[in-house]
Amino acid sequence: MKSIELKTFVVVFLCVLSSSIYAQEKYDLIIVGGGASGTAAGIAAGRLGTNTLIIEPTTWLGGMLTSAGVSAIDGNHKLPSGIWGEFKSKLEEYYGGPEKLATGWVSNTLFEPKVGNQILQEVTKSVDDLTVSFNSNWKSASYSELGWTVSYYKNGQLYEVIAPMLIDATELGDVAASQGLPYRLGMDARDEIGETFAPVNSNTIIQDLTYVVTLQDYGKGADKTIRKPSNYDPEEFACACSHADPISNNAPTLDCDKMLNYGKLPNGKYMINWPNCGNDYYINMVEMNPEDRRAALKAAKEASLRFIYYIQHDLGYQHLGIAEDEYPTGDNLPMIPYHRESRRYYGLVDFTLPYVRTPYEAPSPLYRTGVVVGDYTIDHHHKKNLEAPAIDFIKIRVPSYTVPLGALIPKDHPALILAEKSISVSNIVNGATRLQPVVLGIGHAAGILASVAVREKKELEDVSIREVQQLLLDQNAYIMPFLDMRPEDEHFQAMQKIGATGVLKGEGVPYLWANQTWFYPDRRVTEYELVDGLRPLYPSLTDFWGASGAYLTGRSFQNLVEIIQPNTALLVIAQAWERRGLAGEFTSEIKLNRQQVSVLLDELLDPFSIEVDWQGRVLTESK
């Protein structure tokens, strides 16, 4: 008996010992979560030579783009910024052109989730300084003046890694929560957030989530109807085929094919992510423990399966079955749900509605600190929660916008970066910043920010905003949401930089589901417009009122530049014109357009090099 007890003790002891053994590795940057933002952050940082680790619980990359099945892109079709633009281009290459991606009516870019994952995996493998640890669940994260220590489980083994910088790219902001950082959750109070569209009182109501289902067309003779789910009631989905575009004045129409074609994917597949009496599901699981989260997600899955049965059995689409080759899961459903909302942490700046609607008239010029662009309208899902206060989101019309860098940095932490949907935004603005291209952009900016901080051994609050913006531009990202230019344009960077200084401002237009901001590169500039834009940056122009509304000529441009930078002769400007490859010839009589002025200012004065603080205020004045 004692021999058996001894053997049992030895076995238990060895098991405990093996579970506590870990391999400790050092990195420059740890990213917890390989979703849309985490993957983009890892790619961006790795390309800058930052030794980066992504800790991802599934076997896929891309999060809501892929693992959640939300493979119909909302917005940024004409703003192919950075890694989003690269991903879009690779999808076009895979399927044979952009027209091959326009298979549904909700989006210009639709794809199979497994293809999106395949592309992201290929890109990450090409980045030498990026490591991805799949099937890995983070256990703890602690920070000291020596840096971060993060532990995670993989295949039953406990690992520990250390790094000076960490990005929380989890779906619900769990790492930042573990550090005790304060956050908002749910709808903000009107007076507290400064948004007239917000409810009078705050609450904890978040947007509905969705457990997406990918269907496959198996042919008209097939019957792929699933087993009737428990608690099935067709009345739950009675209005699913009744649809009207909420930003139009058209009456709803009864069209079941249109409901399905909303998310029609290439190769005869369908993304079922339907808010109108569909598979949206309300549950606030953000602060639940892991066990309660699993139960909540099981209920969300069951709601989606009831909708699939309704589509197959009641609407007669029995030939549409759950795709069997899409996800590496036992039930052929996505690995995670589509979370539309997370904890929203308090950042160095708070990105609220006034900064989106009227960026040039807002309390602070946050647009000068922009690092992520978006153009989709503010879109909230609350149809499955009858207690949600009524907010007419359609009336909240906005132009395209740029997210300020300070929204990615929590107020009270020197080495933690916020990503995914956990940045410092209001509940209302989250309805726009939560969308796929913006979240990819948030990750892209987070990876650049982390790299600069690590390389220069700085706390996040001390990093140069302009340096981060320049590196983003160098990686083909937009920092201003100007739709009438592309990163491949010869003078793209000059116009982006002059736009980010506010010297020449964009013109915002609320437009359908793809809002706009125009730079108008070919439009002529007036003397007054230029002086008014330069005055906040150059004290020598403070008391100058000699600029009229006349169009700017080569001579009047030279006269203005000489006030700031004496002895700038016409010949000097002509040489700069030629050096930067501007078309035509610079003369004293030429009337200059916005592109030409941007290039000349960038070459001669470089106003973008004048630093700004987190509020966008000028820090360093020109000499």
Coordinates of C-alpha atoms in Angstrom, one line a residue:
M1 CA 0.0 0.0 0.0
K2 CA 2.8 2.4 0.9
S3 CA 4.5 1.6 -2.5
I4 CA 1.3 2.5 -4.4
E5 CA 1.0 5.8 -2.4
L6 CA 4.6 6.6 -3.1
K7 CA 4.2 6.0 -6.8
T8 CA 1.1 8.1 -6.9
F9 CA 2.9 10.9 -5.1
V10 CA 5.8 10.8 -7.5
V11 CA 3.4 10.9 -10.5
V12 CA 1.5 13.9 -9.0
F13 CA 4.8 15.6 -8.2
L14 CA 6.1 15.2 -11.7
C15 CA 2.9 16.4 -13.2
V16 CA 2.9 19.5 -11.0
L17 CA 6.6 20.1 -11.8
S18 CA 6.1 19.7 -15.5
S19 CA 3.2 22.1 -15.5
S20 CA 5.4 24.8 -13.8
I21 CA 8.3 24.4 -16.2
Y22 CA 8.5 27.2 -18.8
A23 CA 10.9 28.6 -21.3
Q24 CA 11.6 32.3 -20.8
E25 CA 12.3 34.3 -23.9
K26 CA 13.0 38.0 -24.5
Y27 CA 11.3 40.1 -27.1
D28 CA 11.0 43.8 -27.9
L29 CA 7.3 43.7 -28.1
I30 CA 4.5 41.3 -27.0
I31 CA 1.1 41.4 -28.6
V32 CA -1.7 39.6 -26.9
G33 CA -4.2 38.7 -29.6
G34 CA -3.7 37.9 -33.2
G35 CA -6.9 39.4 -34.4
A36 CA -7.2 42.2 -37.0
S37 CA -5.3 44.8 -35.0
G38 CA -2.8 42.3 -33.4
T39 CA -1.8 40.9 -36.8
A40 CA -1.4 44.3 -38.3
A41 CA 0.7 45.5 -35.3
G42 CA 3.0 42.5 -35.6
I43 CA 3.5 43.0 -39.3
A44 CA 4.2 46.7 -39.0
A45 CA 6.6 46.3 -36.0
G46 CA 8.4 43.3 -37.4
R47 CA 9.1 45.2 -40.6
L48 CA 10.8 47.9 -38.6
G49 CA 13.1 45.3 -37.0
T50 CA 11.2 45.1 -33.7
N51 CA 11.5 41.5 -32.3
T52 CA 7.8 40.8 -31.8
L53 CA 5.7 38.0 -30.5
I54 CA 2.0 37.5 -31.1
I55 CA 0.2 35.3 -28.6
E56 CA -3.0 33.9 -30.3
P57 CA -5.5 31.4 -28.8
T58 CA -6.7 30.0 -32.1
T59 CA -4.9 28.5 -35.1
W60 CA -5.8 31.5 -37.4
L61 CA -4.9 35.1 -37.7
G62 CA -7.2 38.0 -38.4
G63 CA -9.9 37.9 -35.7
M64 CA -13.1 39.4 -36.9
L65 CA -11.9 39.3 -40.5
T66 CA -11.4 35.6 -40.5
S67 CA -11.9 33.7 -37.2
A68 CA -15.3 35.5 -36.6
G69 CA -16.3 35.1 -40.3
V70 CA -17.0 38.8 -40.9
S71 CA -15.5 38.7 -44.3
A72 CA -17.4 41.5 -46.0
I73 CA -15.5 44.7 -45.5
D74 CA -17.2 47.8 -44.3
G75 CA -15.7 51.0 -45.5
N76 CA -12.3 52.4 -46.7
H77 CA -12.8 51.1 -50.3
K78 CA -11.2 54.3 -51.6
L79 CA -8.8 54.7 -48.6
P80 CA -6.5 51.7 -49.1
S81 CA -4.3 52.6 -46.2
G82 CA -1.3 50.6 -45.2
I83 CA -1.8 47.0 -44.2
W84 CA -5.5 47.2 -45.1
G85 CA -4.6 48.3 -48.6
E86 CA -2.0 45.5 -48.8
F87 CA -4.5 42.9 -47.6
K88 CA -7.1 44.1 -50.2
S89 CA -4.6 44.0 -53.0
K90 CA -3.6 40.4 -52.1
L91 CA -7.3 39.4 -52.1
E92 CA -7.7 40.9 -55.6
E93 CA -4.6 39.0 -56.7
Y94 CA -6.0 35.8 -55.3
Y95 CA -9.4 36.0 -56.8
G96 CA -8.4 37.7 -60.1
G97 CA -9.3 41.3 -59.7
P98 CA -11.4 43.7 -57.6
E99 CA -14.6 42.9 -59.5
K100 CA -14.3 39.3 -58.3
L101 CA -14.6 40.6 -54.7
A102 CA -17.8 42.6 -55.3
T103 CA -20.1 39.6 -54.9
G104 CA -22.6 41.0 -52.4
W105 CA -24.3 44.4 -52.1
V106 CA -23.1 45.3 -48.6
S107 CA -19.4 45.7 -49.5
N108 CA -17.0 46.1 -52.4
T109 CA -14.7 43.5 -50.8
L110 CA -16.0 40.1 -49.8
F111 CA -13.9 37.0 -49.5
E112 CA -13.8 33.5 -47.9
P113 CA -12.6 33.6 -44.3
K114 CA -10.1 30.8 -44.8
V115 CA -8.5 32.7 -47.7
G116 CA -8.2 35.8 -45.5
N117 CA -6.4 33.7 -42.9
Q118 CA -4.2 32.2 -45.5
I119 CA -3.1 35.6 -46.8
L120 CA -2.3 36.9 -43.3
Q121 CA -0.4 33.8 -42.4
E122 CA 1.7 34.2 -45.6
V123 CA 2.4 37.8 -44.9
T124 CA 3.5 37.2 -41.3
K125 CA 5.8 34.3 -42.3
S126 CA 7.6 36.8 -44.6
V127 CA 8.4 39.1 -41.7
D128 CA 11.7 37.9 -40.1
D129 CA 11.3 39.7 -36.8
L130 CA 7.8 38.4 -36.1
T131 CA 6.9 35.2 -34.2
V132 CA 3.3 33.9 -33.8
S133 CA 2.5 31.5 -31.1
F134 CA -0.8 29.8 -32.0
N135 CA -3.1 27.8 -29.7
S136 CA -1.7 30.0 -26.9
N137 CA -3.8 31.4 -24.1
W138 CA -2.3 34.2 -22.0
K139 CA -2.5 33.6 -18.3
S140 CA -1.0 36.7 -16.6
A141 CA 0.7 39.9 -17.4
S142 CA 2.7 42.0 -15.0
Y143 CA 4.6 45.2 -15.4
S144 CA 7.5 46.7 -13.5
E145 CA 10.2 49.3 -14.2
L146 CA 12.1 46.4 -15.8
G147 CA 9.3 45.8 -18.3
W148 CA 6.6 43.3 -19.0
T149 CA 6.4 39.6 -17.9
V150 CA 3.7 37.6 -19.7
S151 CA 2.9 34.0 -19.1
Y152 CA 0.8 31.8 -21.4
Y153 CA -0.2 28.2 -21.9
K154 CA 0.4 26.3 -25.1
N155 CA -0.2 22.6 -25.4
G156 CA -0.4 22.2 -21.6
Q157 CA 3.0 23.9 -21.2
L158 CA 3.5 27.2 -19.4
Y159 CA 5.7 29.7 -21.1
E160 CA 7.0 33.1 -19.9
V161 CA 8.1 35.9 -22.0
I162 CA 9.5 39.4 -21.2
A163 CA 9.5 42.6 -23.2
P164 CA 9.6 46.4 -22.6
M165 CA 6.4 47.0 -24.5
L166 CA 3.0 45.3 -24.8
I167 CA -0.1 45.8 -27.0
D168 CA -3.5 44.6 -25.8
A169 CA -5.1 43.3 -29.0
T170 CA -7.6 41.1 -27.2
E171 CA -11.2 41.2 -28.4
L172 CA -12.5 42.7 -25.1
G173 CA -9.5 44.6 -23.7
D174 CA -8.7 41.9 -21.1
V175 CA -5.0 42.6 -20.6
A176 CA -5.5 46.2 -19.8
A177 CA -8.3 45.3 -17.4
S178 CA -6.0 42.9 -15.6
Q179 CA -3.8 46.0 -14.9
G180 CA -6.6 47.8 -13.2
L181 CA -6.8 50.6 -15.8
P182 CA -10.1 52.5 -15.8
Y183 CA -12.5 52.2 -18.6
R184 CA -16.0 52.9 -19.8
L185 CA -18.4 50.2 -20.8
G186 CA -21.8 50.8 -22.5
M187 CA -23.5 54.1 -23.5
D188 CA -22.0 57.4 -22.2
A189 CA -24.1 60.1 -20.5
R190 CA -24.7 63.1 -22.7
D191 CA -23.2 65.8 -20.4
E192 CA -20.3 63.6 -19.4
I193 CA -19.1 62.8 -22.9
G194 CA -20.2 66.1 -24.6
E195 CA -22.3 64.5 -27.3
T196 CA -25.9 65.8 -27.8
F197 CA -26.9 62.5 -29.4
A198 CA -26.0 60.4 -26.4
P199 CA -28.6 59.4 -23.8
V200 CA -29.2 61.6 -20.8
N201 CA -27.9 58.9 -18.4
S202 CA -25.1 56.4 -18.9
N203 CA -25.8 52.6 -18.9
T204 CA -23.9 49.4 -19.5
I205 CA -25.7 48.4 -22.7
I206 CA -23.3 47.5 -25.5
Q207 CA -23.9 46.6 -29.1
D208 CA -25.4 43.3 -30.1
L209 CA -22.8 40.7 -31.0
T210 CA -23.2 38.1 -33.8
Y211 CA -22.1 34.5 -34.1
V212 CA -21.6 34.5 -37.9
V213 CA -22.4 31.4 -40.0
T214 CA -20.9 30.7 -43.4
L215 CA -23.2 28.9 -45.7
Q216 CA -22.3 27.0 -48.9
D217 CA -24.6 26.6 -51.9
Y218 CA -24.7 22.8 -52.5
G219 CA -27.0 23.0 -55.5
K220 CA -30.7 23.1 -56.0
G221 CA -31.2 19.3 -55.5
A222 CA -29.4 19.2 -52.1
D223 CA -31.1 19.3 -48.7
K224 CA -28.7 20.5 -46.1
T225 CA -31.3 21.5 -43.5
I226 CA -29.9 21.2 -40.0
R227 CA -31.8 19.5 -37.2
K228 CA -34.5 21.6 -35.7
P229 CA -33.0 23.5 -32.8
S230 CA -34.6 23.5 -29.4
N231 CA -36.8 26.5 -28.5
Y232 CA -37.3 27.2 -32.2
D233 CA -40.0 29.8 -33.0
P234 CA -40.2 31.2 -36.6
E235 CA -41.8 34.4 -35.3
E236 CA -38.3 35.3 -34.0
F237 CA -37.2 35.9 -37.6
A238 CA -40.5 37.0 -39.1
C239 CA -39.2 40.3 -40.4
A240 CA -35.8 39.0 -41.7
C241 CA -36.7 39.5 -45.4
S242 CA -38.1 43.0 -44.9
H243 CA -35.3 45.4 -45.7
A244 CA -34.8 49.1 -46.4
D245 CA -31.6 51.1 -46.6
P246 CA -31.8 53.1 -43.4
I247 CA -30.0 56.1 -44.9
S248 CA -32.6 56.3 -47.7
N249 CA -36.3 57.3 -47.6
N250 CA -37.4 54.1 -49.4
A251 CA -40.0 51.9 -47.8
P252 CA -39.0 48.4 -46.7
T253 CA -39.4 45.7 -49.3
L254 CA -39.9 42.0 -48.8
D255 CA -36.9 40.3 -50.5
C256 CA -35.4 37.2 -49.0
D257 CA -32.8 36.8 -51.8
K258 CA -31.6 40.3 -51.0
M259 CA -31.2 39.4 -47.4
L260 CA -29.0 36.5 -48.3
N261 CA -27.1 38.4 -51.0
Y262 CA -26.1 41.0 -48.4
G263 CA -23.1 38.8 -47.6
K264 CA -22.7 36.7 -50.7
L265 CA -19.1 35.6 -50.9
P266 CA -17.0 34.2 -53.8
N267 CA -17.4 30.5 -54.7
G268 CA -21.1 30.2 -53.8
K269 CA -20.8 31.0 -50.1
Y270 CA -22.8 33.3 -47.9
M271 CA -21.9 35.3 -44.8
I272 CA -24.9 35.2 -42.4
N273 CA -24.5 38.3 -40.3
W274 CA -27.9 39.9 -40.5
P275 CA -29.2 42.4 -38.0
N276 CA -32.9 42.7 -39.0
C277 CA -34.7 39.8 -37.2
G278 CA -31.6 37.8 -37.9
N279 CA -28.7 36.4 -35.9
D280 CA -27.6 39.5 -33.9
Y281 CA -27.7 38.6 -30.3
Y282 CA -27.6 40.7 -27.2
I283 CA -25.4 39.7 -24.3
N284 CA -22.9 41.9 -22.4
M285 CA -20.2 39.3 -21.7
V286 CA -17.3 41.7 -21.4
E287 CA -16.9 41.5 -17.6
M288 CA -17.9 37.8 -17.3
N289 CA -15.5 35.1 -16.1
P290 CA -14.3 32.6 -18.7
E291 CA -17.0 30.0 -17.8
D292 CA -19.8 32.4 -18.1
R293 CA -18.5 33.7 -21.4
R294 CA -18.5 30.2 -22.8
A295 CA -22.2 29.8 -21.7
A296 CA -23.1 33.1 -23.3
L297 CA -21.4 32.2 -26.5
K298 CA -23.2 28.9 -26.6
A299 CA -26.5 30.8 -26.4
A300 CA -25.4 33.1 -29.2
K301 CA -24.5 30.1 -31.4
E302 CA -27.9 28.5 -30.7
A303 CA -29.6 31.8 -31.8
S304 CA -27.6 31.7 -35.1
L305 CA -28.5 28.0 -35.7
R306 CA -32.2 28.9 -35.2
F307 CA -31.8 31.5 -37.9
I308 CA -30.1 29.0 -40.2
Y309 CA -32.9 26.6 -39.7
Y310 CA -35.4 29.4 -40.5
I311 CA -33.6 30.2 -43.7
Q312 CA -33.5 26.5 -44.8
H313 CA -36.8 25.2 -43.5
D314 CA -39.2 28.2 -43.5
L315 CA -37.8 30.2 -46.4
G316 CA -37.0 27.2 -48.6
Y317 CA -33.2 27.5 -49.0
Q318 CA -32.5 23.9 -48.0
H319 CA -29.7 23.8 -50.6
L320 CA -27.7 26.3 -48.5
G321 CA -25.9 24.3 -45.9
I322 CA -23.2 25.2 -43.3
A323 CA -19.9 25.2 -45.1
E324 CA -17.9 22.2 -44.1
D325 CA -14.5 23.3 -45.3
E326 CA -14.3 26.8 -44.0
Y327 CA -13.2 26.6 -40.3
P328 CA -11.0 24.2 -38.4
T329 CA -13.8 23.6 -35.8
G330 CA -15.9 20.5 -34.9
D331 CA -19.2 22.3 -35.6
N332 CA -18.0 24.1 -38.8
L333 CA -18.8 27.5 -37.1
P334 CA -16.3 30.3 -36.6
M335 CA -13.9 30.1 -33.7
I336 CA -15.0 33.4 -32.2
P337 CA -18.1 35.7 -32.3
Y338 CA -18.1 39.1 -33.8
H339 CA -17.7 41.5 -30.9
R340 CA -18.8 45.0 -31.9
E341 CA -17.8 46.6 -28.6
S342 CA -15.2 46.3 -25.9
R343 CA -14.1 48.1 -22.8
R344 CA -13.1 51.6 -23.9
Y345 CA -10.1 52.9 -21.9
Y346 CA -9.3 56.4 -20.9
G347 CA -6.5 57.6 -23.2
L348 CA -4.3 60.6 -23.5
V349 CA -7.1 62.0 -25.6
D350 CA -10.7 61.0 -25.9
F351 CA -11.9 60.7 -29.5
T352 CA -15.5 61.9 -29.4
L353 CA -18.2 63.0 -31.9
P354 CA -17.2 66.7 -32.3
Y355 CA -13.7 65.6 -33.5
V356 CA -15.3 63.4 -36.1
R357 CA -18.1 65.7 -37.3
T358 CA -16.2 69.0 -37.4
P359 CA -12.5 68.3 -37.0
Y360 CA -11.3 71.8 -37.9
E361 CA -13.8 73.5 -35.5
A362 CA -13.4 71.0 -32.6
P363 CA -12.0 72.1 -29.2
S364 CA -8.5 70.9 -30.1
P365 CA -6.9 70.2 -33.5
L366 CA -6.6 66.4 -32.9
Y367 CA -6.6 65.9 -36.6
R368 CA -3.0 67.0 -36.6
T369 CA -2.2 63.8 -34.6
G370 CA -4.1 61.4 -36.8
V371 CA -2.8 57.9 -37.6
V372 CA -5.8 55.9 -38.7
V373 CA -8.4 56.8 -41.3
G374 CA -12.0 55.7 -41.7
D375 CA -15.0 56.6 -43.8
Y376 CA -17.8 54.3 -42.8
T377 CA -20.8 55.9 -41.2
I378 CA -21.6 55.5 -37.5
D379 CA -23.3 52.1 -37.3
H380 CA -24.8 50.6 -34.2
H381 CA -26.7 47.3 -33.6
H382 CA -29.2 47.4 -30.8
K383 CA -32.3 45.6 -32.3
K384 CA -32.0 42.6 -30.0
N385 CA -32.1 44.7 -26.8
L386 CA -35.4 46.4 -26.3
E387 CA -34.0 48.3 -23.2
A388 CA -31.5 50.1 -25.3
P389 CA -32.3 53.9 -25.4
A390 CA -33.4 55.0 -28.8
I391 CA -30.7 56.9 -30.6
D392 CA -31.2 58.0 -34.2
F393 CA -27.7 57.0 -35.5
I394 CA -28.7 57.7 -39.1
K395 CA -28.9 61.5 -38.2
I396 CA -25.4 61.5 -36.9
R397 CA -23.8 62.3 -40.2
V398 CA -20.1 62.5 -40.3
P399 CA -17.3 62.9 -43.0
S400 CA -14.4 60.6 -43.2
Y401 CA -12.1 61.0 -40.2
T402 CA -8.7 60.3 -38.7
V403 CA -8.2 58.7 -35.3
P404 CA -5.7 60.6 -33.0
L405 CA -2.6 58.7 -31.8
G406 CA -3.3 59.6 -28.2
A407 CA -6.5 57.5 -28.3
L408 CA -4.2 54.4 -28.4
I409 CA -2.3 55.3 -25.2
P410 CA -3.9 54.9 -21.8
K411 CA -3.5 57.8 -19.4
D412 CA -1.8 55.9 -16.6
H413 CA 0.6 53.5 -18.3
P414 CA 4.0 54.1 -19.9
A415 CA 4.3 50.9 -21.9
L416 CA 0.9 49.5 -22.7
I417 CA -0.8 50.3 -26.1
L418 CA -4.5 49.9 -26.7
A419 CA -5.7 48.2 -29.9
E420 CA -8.7 46.4 -31.4
K421 CA -11.9 48.1 -30.1
S422 CA -10.5 49.2 -26.7
I423 CA -9.1 52.6 -27.7
S424 CA -10.3 55.8 -26.1
V425 CA -13.4 56.6 -28.0
S426 CA -17.0 57.4 -27.1
N427 CA -19.7 54.7 -27.3
I428 CA -21.2 56.5 -30.3
V429 CA -17.9 57.0 -32.2
N430 CA -17.0 53.3 -31.6
G431 CA -19.8 52.6 -34.1
A432 CA -17.4 53.8 -36.8
T433 CA -14.0 52.9 -35.4
R434 CA -15.0 49.3 -34.8
L435 CA -15.0 48.4 -38.5
Q436 CA -12.4 46.1 -40.1
P437 CA -10.2 48.5 -42.0
V438 CA -10.1 51.0 -39.1
V439 CA -9.1 48.2 -36.7
L440 CA -6.4 47.0 -39.0
G441 CA -5.2 50.6 -39.1
I442 CA -5.3 50.9 -35.3
G443 CA -3.0 47.8 -35.2
H444 CA -0.7 49.3 -37.8
A445 CA -0.3 52.5 -35.9
A446 CA 0.1 50.6 -32.6
G447 CA 3.0 48.5 -34.1
I448 CA 4.7 51.6 -35.3
L449 CA 4.2 53.4 -32.0
A450 CA 5.6 50.5 -30.1
S451 CA 8.6 50.2 -32.3
V452 CA 9.5 53.9 -31.9
A453 CA 9.2 53.7 -28.1
V454 CA 11.3 50.6 -27.9
R455 CA 14.0 51.8 -30.2
E456 CA 14.3 55.1 -28.5
K457 CA 13.8 53.7 -25.0
K458 CA 11.0 56.2 -24.3
E459 CA 7.7 56.1 -22.4
L460 CA 4.8 56.3 -24.8
E461 CA 3.8 59.8 -23.8
D462 CA 7.3 61.0 -24.8
V463 CA 7.2 59.6 -28.4
S464 CA 7.2 62.0 -31.3
I465 CA 3.8 62.0 -33.0
R466 CA 5.4 63.3 -36.2
E467 CA 7.9 60.4 -36.2
V468 CA 5.1 57.8 -35.9
Q469 CA 3.1 59.5 -38.7
Q470 CA 6.2 59.6 -40.9
L471 CA 6.8 55.9 -40.5
L472 CA 3.2 55.2 -41.2
L473 CA 3.5 57.2 -44.4
D474 CA 6.6 55.3 -45.3
Q475 CA 4.5 52.1 -45.0
N476 CA 1.9 53.4 -47.4
A477 CA -0.6 54.4 -44.7
Y478 CA -2.8 57.4 -44.7
I479 CA -2.7 59.9 -41.8
M480 CA -5.4 62.1 -43.3
P481 CA -8.6 60.8 -44.8
F482 CA -8.2 62.4 -48.3
L483 CA -9.9 60.1 -50.8
D484 CA -8.6 62.0 -53.9
M485 CA -5.1 60.6 -53.6
R486 CA -3.3 57.2 -53.4
P487 CA -0.1 56.1 -51.6
E488 CA 1.5 55.3 -55.0
D489 CA 1.0 59.0 -56.2
E490 CA 4.3 60.8 -56.5
H491 CA 3.2 63.6 -54.2
F492 CA 1.1 61.6 -51.8
Q493 CA 3.3 62.2 -48.7
A494 CA 3.6 65.9 -49.3
M495 CA -0.2 66.4 -49.4
Q496 CA -0.7 64.1 -46.5
K497 CA 1.8 66.0 -44.4
I498 CA 0.6 69.5 -45.3
G499 CA -2.9 68.3 -44.5
A500 CA -1.8 67.0 -41.1
T501 CA -0.3 70.4 -40.3
G502 CA -3.6 72.1 -41.1
V503 CA -1.9 74.6 -43.5
L504 CA -4.3 73.3 -46.2
K505 CA -7.5 71.7 -44.9
G506 CA -9.7 69.0 -46.4
E507 CA -13.4 69.4 -47.1
G508 CA -15.6 66.9 -45.4
V509 CA -18.8 65.5 -46.9
P510 CA -21.3 63.1 -45.2
Y511 CA -22.1 60.7 -48.0
L512 CA -24.1 57.5 -47.9
W513 CA -22.2 54.6 -46.3
A514 CA -18.7 55.9 -47.5
N515 CA -18.2 59.3 -46.1
Q516 CA -15.7 61.6 -47.7
T517 CA -13.0 64.2 -47.2
W518 CA -11.6 65.9 -50.3
F519 CA -8.2 67.6 -50.6
Y520 CA -8.7 68.8 -54.2
P521 CA -5.1 68.7 -55.3
D522 CA -5.8 70.6 -58.5
R523 CA -7.7 73.4 -56.9
R524 CA -6.0 76.8 -56.8
V525 CA -4.9 78.3 -53.5
T526 CA -5.6 81.9 -52.4
E527 CA -3.1 84.1 -50.7
Y528 CA -5.3 84.4 -47.6
E529 CA -5.9 80.6 -47.4
L530 CA -2.2 80.0 -47.3
V531 CA -1.4 82.7 -44.7
D532 CA -4.3 81.6 -42.5
G533 CA -3.0 78.0 -42.6
L534 CA 0.6 79.0 -41.9
R535 CA 0.0 81.6 -39.2
P536 CA -0.5 79.1 -36.3
L537 CA 2.9 77.6 -37.1
Y538 CA 5.0 80.7 -37.8
P539 CA 5.0 83.6 -35.4
S540 CA 6.4 85.9 -38.1
L541 CA 3.0 85.8 -39.7
T542 CA 1.0 86.7 -36.6
D543 CA 0.6 90.3 -37.4
F544 CA 0.8 90.0 -41.2
W545 CA -2.5 90.9 -42.9
G546 CA -1.2 91.6 -46.4
A547 CA -2.8 88.5 -48.0
S548 CA -5.8 89.0 -50.2
G549 CA -8.3 86.6 -51.6
A550 CA -6.5 86.6 -55.0
Y551 CA -5.1 83.3 -56.3
L552 CA -1.6 82.6 -55.2
T553 CA 1.0 83.2 -57.9
G554 CA 4.7 82.2 -57.9
R555 CA 5.6 85.8 -56.9
S556 CA 3.1 86.1 -54.1
F557 CA 4.2 82.6 -52.8
Q558 CA 7.8 83.8 -52.8
N559 CA 6.9 87.0 -50.9
L560 CA 5.1 84.9 -48.2
V561 CA 7.9 82.4 -47.9
E562 CA 10.4 85.1 -47.5
I563 CA 8.6 86.4 -44.4
I564 CA 9.2 83.1 -42.8
Q565 CA 12.5 82.2 -44.4
P566 CA 14.4 85.3 -45.7
N567 CA 16.4 85.2 -48.9
T568 CA 14.2 82.6 -50.6
A569 CA 14.6 83.8 -54.1
L570 CA 12.4 82.8 -57.1
L571 CA 15.4 80.7 -58.3
V572 CA 15.5 78.8 -55.1
I573 CA 11.8 77.9 -55.4
A574 CA 12.2 77.0 -59.1
Q575 CA 15.0 74.6 -58.1
A576 CA 12.8 73.0 -55.5
W577 CA 10.1 72.7 -58.1
E578 CA 12.4 70.8 -60.4
R579 CA 14.0 68.8 -57.7
R580 CA 10.6 67.4 -56.6
G581 CA 9.5 66.6 -60.1
L582 CA 6.5 69.0 -60.4
A583 CA 5.1 69.2 -63.9
G584 CA 5.6 72.3 -66.0
E585 CA 7.8 75.3 -65.1
F586 CA 7.7 77.5 -62.1
T587 CA 7.4 81.2 -62.9
S588 CA 6.4 84.3 -61.1
E589 CA 3.1 84.4 -62.9
I590 CA 2.0 80.8 -62.4
K591 CA -1.1 80.3 -60.3
L592 CA -0.4 77.5 -57.8
N593 CA -2.7 74.6 -56.9
R594 CA -2.9 72.7 -53.6
Q595 CA -0.7 69.9 -54.8
Q596 CA 2.1 72.3 -55.9
V597 CA 1.9 74.4 -52.8
S598 CA 2.1 71.2 -50.6
V599 CA 5.2 70.0 -52.4
L600 CA 6.9 73.4 -52.3
L601 CA 6.1 73.9 -48.6
D602 CA 7.3 70.4 -47.8
E603 CA 10.6 71.0 -49.6
L604 CA 11.3 74.6 -48.5
L605 CA 9.8 75.0 -45.0
D606 CA 9.0 71.4 -43.9
P607 CA 6.2 72.5 -41.5
F608 CA 5.5 68.8 -40.8
S609 CA 8.7 68.8 -38.7
I610 CA 7.2 71.2 -36.2
E611 CA 6.2 69.0 -33.3
V612 CA 2.7 68.9 -31.9
D613 CA 1.4 67.7 -28.5
W614 CA -1.2 65.1 -27.9
Q615 CA -4.0 67.7 -28.3
G616 CA -2.5 68.8 -31.7
R617 CA -1.2 72.1 -30.4
V618 CA 2.1 73.4 -31.8
L619 CA 5.1 72.6 -29.6
T620 CA 8.1 73.9 -31.4
E621 CA 8.0 77.1 -33.4
S622 CA 10.0 77.6 -36.5
K623 CA 13.1 79.8 -36.1

